[in-house]
Short mmCIF file of C-alpha atoms and ligand atoms in Angstrom, two decimals:
data_model
loop_
_atom_site.label_atom_id
_atom_site.label_comp_id
_atom_site.label_asym_id
_atom_site.label_seq_id
_atom_site.Cartn_x
_atom_site.Cartn_y
_atom_site.Cartn_z
CA MET A 1 9.53 -8.41 -14.19
CA GLY A 2 8.65 -6.30 -11.16
CA LYS A 3 5.76 -7.36 -9.02
CA VAL A 4 3.00 -4.86 -8.43
CA ILE A 5 1.36 -4.99 -4.95
CA ALA A 6 -1.78 -2.83 -3.98
CA ILE A 7 -2.10 -2.19 -0.31
CA ALA A 8 -5.89 -2.02 0.09
CA ASN A 9 -8.70 -1.75 2.57
CA GLN A 10 -11.51 0.79 2.24
CA LYS A 11 -11.44 1.41 6.02
CA GLY A 12 -9.37 4.27 7.10
CA GLY A 13 -6.72 4.07 9.75
CA VAL A 14 -5.93 0.31 9.41
CA GLY A 15 -2.28 0.63 8.47
CA LYS A 16 -2.27 0.94 4.61
CA THR A 17 0.02 3.95 4.36
CA THR A 18 2.35 2.86 7.20
CA THR A 19 2.53 -0.60 5.43
CA SER A 20 3.11 0.83 2.09
CA VAL A 21 5.90 3.12 3.28
CA ASN A 22 7.67 0.65 5.59
CA LEU A 23 7.28 -2.41 3.53
CA GLY A 24 8.58 -0.40 0.59
CA ALA A 25 11.48 0.99 2.59
CA CYS A 26 12.38 -2.41 4.05
CA LEU A 27 12.38 -4.10 0.68
CA ALA A 28 14.66 -1.18 -0.50
CA TYR A 29 16.82 -1.78 2.60
CA ILE A 30 17.48 -5.39 1.65
CA GLY A 31 18.50 -4.47 -1.80
CA LYS A 32 15.37 -4.53 -3.87
CA ARG A 33 14.55 -1.73 -6.30
CA VAL A 34 11.20 -0.43 -5.14
CA LEU A 35 8.68 2.17 -6.54
CA LEU A 36 6.14 3.42 -4.17
CA VAL A 37 2.93 4.77 -5.96
CA ASP A 38 0.83 7.18 -3.67
CA VAL A 39 -2.76 6.93 -4.94
CA ASP A 40 -4.33 8.60 -1.88
CA PRO A 41 -5.22 12.37 -2.13
CA GLN A 42 -4.04 12.79 1.49
CA GLY A 43 -0.59 12.11 0.24
CA ASN A 44 0.61 10.58 3.51
CA ALA A 45 2.94 8.10 1.82
CA THR A 46 4.49 11.00 -0.12
CA SER A 47 5.21 13.04 3.00
CA GLY A 48 6.09 9.91 4.96
CA THR A 49 9.02 9.37 2.69
CA GLY A 50 10.32 12.91 3.15
CA ILE A 51 8.86 14.50 -0.01
CA ASP A 52 7.49 17.97 0.62
CA LYS A 53 4.12 18.00 -0.98
CA ALA A 54 4.29 21.90 -1.52
CA GLU A 55 7.28 21.28 -3.77
CA VAL A 56 5.77 18.55 -5.90
CA GLU A 57 5.17 19.92 -9.35
CA ARG A 58 3.68 16.78 -10.94
CA CYS A 59 1.94 14.06 -9.24
CA ILE A 60 -0.06 10.89 -9.85
CA TYR A 61 -3.02 13.07 -10.95
CA ASP A 62 -1.03 14.12 -14.03
CA ILE A 63 -0.51 10.56 -14.98
CA LEU A 64 -4.06 9.55 -14.40
CA VAL A 65 -5.93 12.49 -15.81
CA ASP A 66 -3.62 14.31 -18.18
CA ASP A 67 -1.59 11.33 -19.59
CA VAL A 68 1.78 12.91 -18.54
CA ASN A 69 4.67 10.36 -18.78
CA VAL A 70 5.38 8.55 -15.68
CA LYS A 71 9.08 9.19 -15.83
CA GLU A 72 8.37 12.84 -15.51
CA VAL A 73 6.62 12.27 -12.23
CA ILE A 74 8.88 9.77 -10.48
CA LYS A 75 11.03 11.18 -7.80
CA GLN A 76 14.01 9.73 -5.83
CA THR A 77 13.46 9.61 -1.99
CA GLU A 78 16.23 9.99 0.60
CA ILE A 79 16.33 6.31 0.79
CA GLU A 80 18.54 4.37 -1.62
CA ASN A 81 16.61 2.08 -4.04
CA LEU A 82 13.27 3.77 -3.10
CA GLU A 83 11.51 6.07 -5.69
CA ILE A 84 8.05 7.36 -5.50
CA ILE A 85 5.16 8.63 -7.61
CA PRO A 86 3.81 11.29 -5.26
CA ALA A 87 0.19 12.35 -4.67
CA THR A 88 -1.08 15.83 -3.65
CA ILE A 89 -4.58 17.02 -2.72
CA GLN A 90 -5.04 17.72 -6.45
CA LEU A 91 -5.71 13.99 -6.73
CA ALA A 92 -9.04 14.47 -4.80
CA GLY A 93 -10.60 15.74 -8.18
CA ALA A 94 -9.52 12.71 -10.13
CA GLU A 95 -12.14 10.30 -8.74
CA ILE A 96 -14.84 12.44 -10.39
CA GLU A 97 -12.82 13.77 -13.42
CA LEU A 98 -12.05 10.27 -14.50
CA VAL A 99 -15.71 9.16 -14.66
CA PRO A 100 -16.41 10.23 -18.26
CA THR A 101 -12.98 9.36 -19.67
CA ILE A 102 -11.95 6.49 -21.99
CA SER A 103 -10.48 3.45 -20.30
CA ARG A 104 -10.86 5.09 -16.92
CA GLU A 105 -9.98 1.84 -14.97
CA VAL A 106 -6.72 0.94 -16.67
CA ARG A 107 -4.92 4.20 -16.72
CA LEU A 108 -2.55 3.28 -13.83
CA LYS A 109 -1.98 -0.12 -15.35
CA ARG A 110 -0.94 1.40 -18.75
CA ALA A 111 1.21 3.86 -17.03
CA LEU A 112 3.17 1.39 -14.88
CA GLU A 113 3.52 -1.12 -17.77
CA MET A 114 6.12 1.21 -19.24
CA ILE A 115 8.40 1.29 -16.17
CA ARG A 116 7.63 -1.85 -13.96
CA ASN A 117 10.63 -3.74 -15.46
CA GLU A 118 12.97 -1.24 -13.86
CA TYR A 119 11.82 -2.25 -10.37
CA ASP A 120 11.60 -5.52 -8.18
CA TYR A 121 8.53 -4.23 -6.39
CA VAL A 122 5.96 -1.61 -7.12
CA ILE A 123 3.81 -0.84 -4.00
CA ILE A 124 0.61 1.08 -4.36
CA ASP A 125 -0.77 2.81 -1.35
CA CYS A 126 -4.69 2.98 -1.90
CA PRO A 127 -7.06 5.59 -0.52
CA PRO A 128 -9.80 4.61 2.05
CA SER A 129 -12.57 3.92 -0.55
CA LEU A 130 -13.43 1.52 -3.25
CA GLY A 131 -13.75 4.13 -5.92
CA LEU A 132 -11.97 4.43 -9.30
CA LEU A 133 -8.63 5.06 -7.58
CA THR A 134 -8.63 1.84 -5.82
CA ILE A 135 -10.10 0.20 -9.03
CA ASN A 136 -7.16 1.61 -10.96
CA ALA A 137 -4.76 0.18 -8.33
CA LEU A 138 -6.25 -3.29 -8.32
CA THR A 139 -6.28 -3.38 -12.15
CA ALA A 140 -2.75 -2.49 -12.35
CA SER A 141 -1.58 -4.96 -9.60
CA ASP A 142 -0.47 -8.56 -9.62
CA THR A 143 -1.64 -8.96 -5.98
CA VAL A 144 -3.42 -7.23 -3.16
CA LEU A 145 -2.07 -7.04 0.31
CA ILE A 146 -4.80 -6.27 2.92
CA PRO A 147 -3.97 -4.77 6.25
CA VAL A 148 -6.48 -5.67 9.00
CA GLN A 149 -6.28 -3.75 12.30
CA CYS A 150 -6.50 -5.95 15.44
CA GLU A 151 -9.60 -4.11 16.71
CA TYR A 152 -13.30 -4.80 17.25
CA TYR A 153 -15.04 -5.27 13.86
CA ALA A 154 -11.72 -6.19 12.22
CA LEU A 155 -13.56 -8.26 9.57
CA GLU A 156 -16.22 -5.77 8.97
CA GLY A 157 -16.14 -4.43 5.34
CA LEU A 158 -13.79 -7.11 4.15
CA SER A 159 -16.55 -8.84 2.27
CA GLN A 160 -17.09 -5.64 0.29
CA LEU A 161 -13.35 -5.47 -0.47
CA LEU A 162 -13.31 -9.06 -1.47
CA ASN A 163 -16.28 -8.55 -3.70
CA THR A 164 -14.52 -5.66 -5.46
CA VAL A 165 -11.45 -7.86 -5.85
CA ARG A 166 -13.71 -10.49 -7.59
CA LEU A 167 -15.30 -7.81 -9.84
CA VAL A 168 -11.80 -6.55 -10.91
CA GLN A 169 -10.74 -10.08 -11.53
CA LYS A 170 -13.84 -10.80 -13.66
CA HIS A 171 -13.77 -7.66 -15.58
CA LEU A 172 -10.38 -6.04 -15.64
CA ASN A 173 -7.65 -8.13 -14.27
CA ILE A 174 -8.11 -11.83 -14.37
CA ASP A 175 -4.72 -12.62 -12.85
CA LEU A 176 -5.18 -10.47 -9.64
CA MET A 177 -4.53 -12.65 -6.48
CA ILE A 178 -4.49 -11.96 -2.81
CA GLU A 179 -0.82 -11.36 -1.71
CA GLY A 180 -1.61 -11.71 1.92
CA VAL A 181 -3.50 -10.41 4.87
CA LEU A 182 -1.47 -8.37 7.42
CA LEU A 183 -2.56 -8.01 11.09
CA THR A 184 -1.70 -4.55 12.20
CA MET A 185 -1.49 -2.49 15.44
CA LEU A 186 -1.67 -5.42 17.84
CA ASP A 187 -1.77 -4.55 21.43
CA ALA A 188 -0.21 -7.56 23.13
CA ARG A 189 -1.56 -6.58 26.48
CA THR A 190 -5.31 -7.33 25.62
CA ASN A 191 -7.11 -10.55 24.97
CA LEU A 192 -8.93 -8.76 22.21
CA GLY A 193 -5.86 -8.93 19.88
CA ILE A 194 -5.77 -12.76 20.39
CA GLN A 195 -9.46 -13.12 19.53
CA VAL A 196 -9.00 -11.00 16.44
CA ILE A 197 -6.02 -13.00 15.17
CA ASP A 198 -7.94 -16.24 15.70
CA GLU A 199 -11.04 -14.85 13.80
CA VAL A 200 -8.95 -13.50 10.88
CA LYS A 201 -6.95 -16.68 10.64
CA LYS A 202 -10.14 -18.79 10.51
CA TYR A 203 -11.50 -16.64 7.59
CA PHE A 204 -8.23 -16.19 5.59
CA GLN A 205 -6.22 -19.28 6.71
CA ASP A 206 -2.75 -19.58 5.31
CA LYS A 207 -3.15 -16.08 3.60
CA VAL A 208 -2.36 -14.50 6.96
CA TYR A 209 1.22 -13.35 7.36
CA LYS A 210 3.28 -15.01 10.17
CA THR A 211 4.64 -11.49 10.95
CA ILE A 212 2.13 -9.40 12.91
CA ILE A 213 2.75 -5.72 13.36
CA PRO A 214 2.51 -4.55 16.97
CA ARG A 215 1.24 -1.15 18.13
CA ASN A 216 4.54 0.74 18.30
CA ILE A 217 4.86 4.34 19.27
CA ARG A 218 7.94 4.74 17.00
CA LEU A 219 5.96 3.73 13.96
CA SER A 220 3.45 6.54 14.61
CA GLU A 221 6.08 9.13 15.13
CA ALA A 222 8.19 8.27 12.05
CA PRO A 223 5.79 10.00 9.49
CA SER A 224 6.10 13.43 11.11
CA HIS A 225 9.87 13.14 10.53
CA GLY A 226 9.30 12.12 6.98
CA LYS A 227 11.13 8.95 7.52
CA PRO A 228 10.31 5.23 7.30
CA ILE A 229 10.83 3.34 10.42
CA ILE A 230 14.00 1.54 9.22
CA ILE A 231 15.76 4.96 8.96
CA TYR A 232 13.86 6.70 11.87
CA ASP A 233 14.60 4.07 14.46
CA PRO A 234 16.11 0.94 12.98
CA ARG A 235 16.24 -0.78 16.46
CA SER A 236 12.53 -0.38 17.26
CA LYS A 237 10.18 -3.26 17.32
CA GLY A 238 8.25 -1.57 14.39
CA ALA A 239 11.48 -1.67 12.15
CA GLU A 240 12.09 -5.35 13.14
CA MET A 241 8.65 -6.44 12.19
CA TYR A 242 8.33 -4.52 8.90
CA LEU A 243 11.79 -5.93 7.98
CA ASP A 244 10.36 -9.33 8.82
CA LEU A 245 7.34 -8.75 6.66
CA ALA A 246 9.58 -7.61 3.73
CA LYS A 247 11.41 -10.96 3.95
CA GLU A 248 8.21 -12.82 4.15
CA VAL A 249 7.00 -11.05 0.99
CA VAL A 250 10.13 -11.91 -0.79
CA VAL A 251 10.05 -15.61 0.15
CA ASN A 252 6.44 -15.92 -0.82
CA GLY A 253 7.73 -14.93 -4.34
P1 ADP S 301 -4.52 4.13 6.66
O1 ADP S 301 -3.49 4.37 5.57
O2 ADP S 301 -5.11 2.68 6.38
O3 ADP S 301 -5.55 5.12 6.75
P2 ADP S 301 -2.26 4.66 8.43
O4 ADP S 301 -1.12 3.74 8.00
O5 ADP S 301 -2.26 6.12 7.97
O6 ADP S 301 -3.62 4.01 7.99
O7 ADP S 301 -2.43 4.50 10.12
C1 ADP S 301 -3.38 5.25 10.78
C2 ADP S 301 -2.70 5.90 11.97
O8 ADP S 301 -2.16 4.84 12.80
C3 ADP S 301 -1.44 6.78 11.61
O9 ADP S 301 -1.35 7.81 12.51
C4 ADP S 301 -0.32 5.88 11.91
O10 ADP S 301 0.86 6.49 12.13
C5 ADP S 301 -0.90 5.05 12.95
N1 ADP S 301 -0.30 3.55 13.03
C6 ADP S 301 -0.19 2.74 11.94
N2 ADP S 301 0.31 1.62 12.24
C7 ADP S 301 0.62 1.77 13.52
C8 ADP S 301 1.34 0.80 14.57
N3 ADP S 301 1.64 -0.33 14.20
N4 ADP S 301 1.59 1.34 15.70
C9 ADP S 301 1.32 2.53 16.16
N5 ADP S 301 0.66 3.45 15.24
C10 ADP S 301 0.41 3.02 14.07
MG1 MG S 302 -3.47 5.87 4.11
#
């Protein structure tokens, strides 16, 4: 049965989407069947895998709000083994529109149950909030992968995230586990990065991935070309490290 991993952190700009797209693409590259689920109204994972949002007819909104069959929404990307449930700005309304609906927290879970067997990994890119969209993602997932940017205040807000994880475990998804904590955007030239690594390891211990993602200009360029790094520049440091992460995720089971 496919493993469902939510990539979550309510802070914006920590590398959630970069990790969703590139972990997804690297898992596909090593032969896994991967479904990427874009649950952020900004739709950056959608455009980052080469899907033109203007041409998307049905998106995750239709699944969550209008009960449209997932199979009618899934799109093949340009990358072999990598499919996506896209998001468009239409999703921005869902957070509010879902509030008065029945089983509002389990809609994504129900939808993915029908198709998760067809994949080895389902990767969910969460929005930068702890609202109903992220709750849907955590409820639908086996594990949550938390990207943490190697910056001042790296741990800030994480207790809130962990609290949300505990609430979801208690009320909605008793089996939810922490997949791992990923340090991102490390600038190896500064001492700050090293300090943050120490601090995060003290807090999360063996949950921290050995692979640390460096700040890499090619990683920031790739989305504007609609390509994951493994396609855009397979020889870059960014590609190498996301491939390492994919292997670590596979080994961890
Ligand atoms: P989030 O989804 O958490 O908001 P993103 O993945 O969109 O964060 O990353 C925020 C910005 O930082 C984007 O412009 C992205 O291209 C850039 N970025 C992410 N990771 C790296 C990295 N390792 N090196 C350089 N730029 C990065
Ligand atoms: Mg994002």
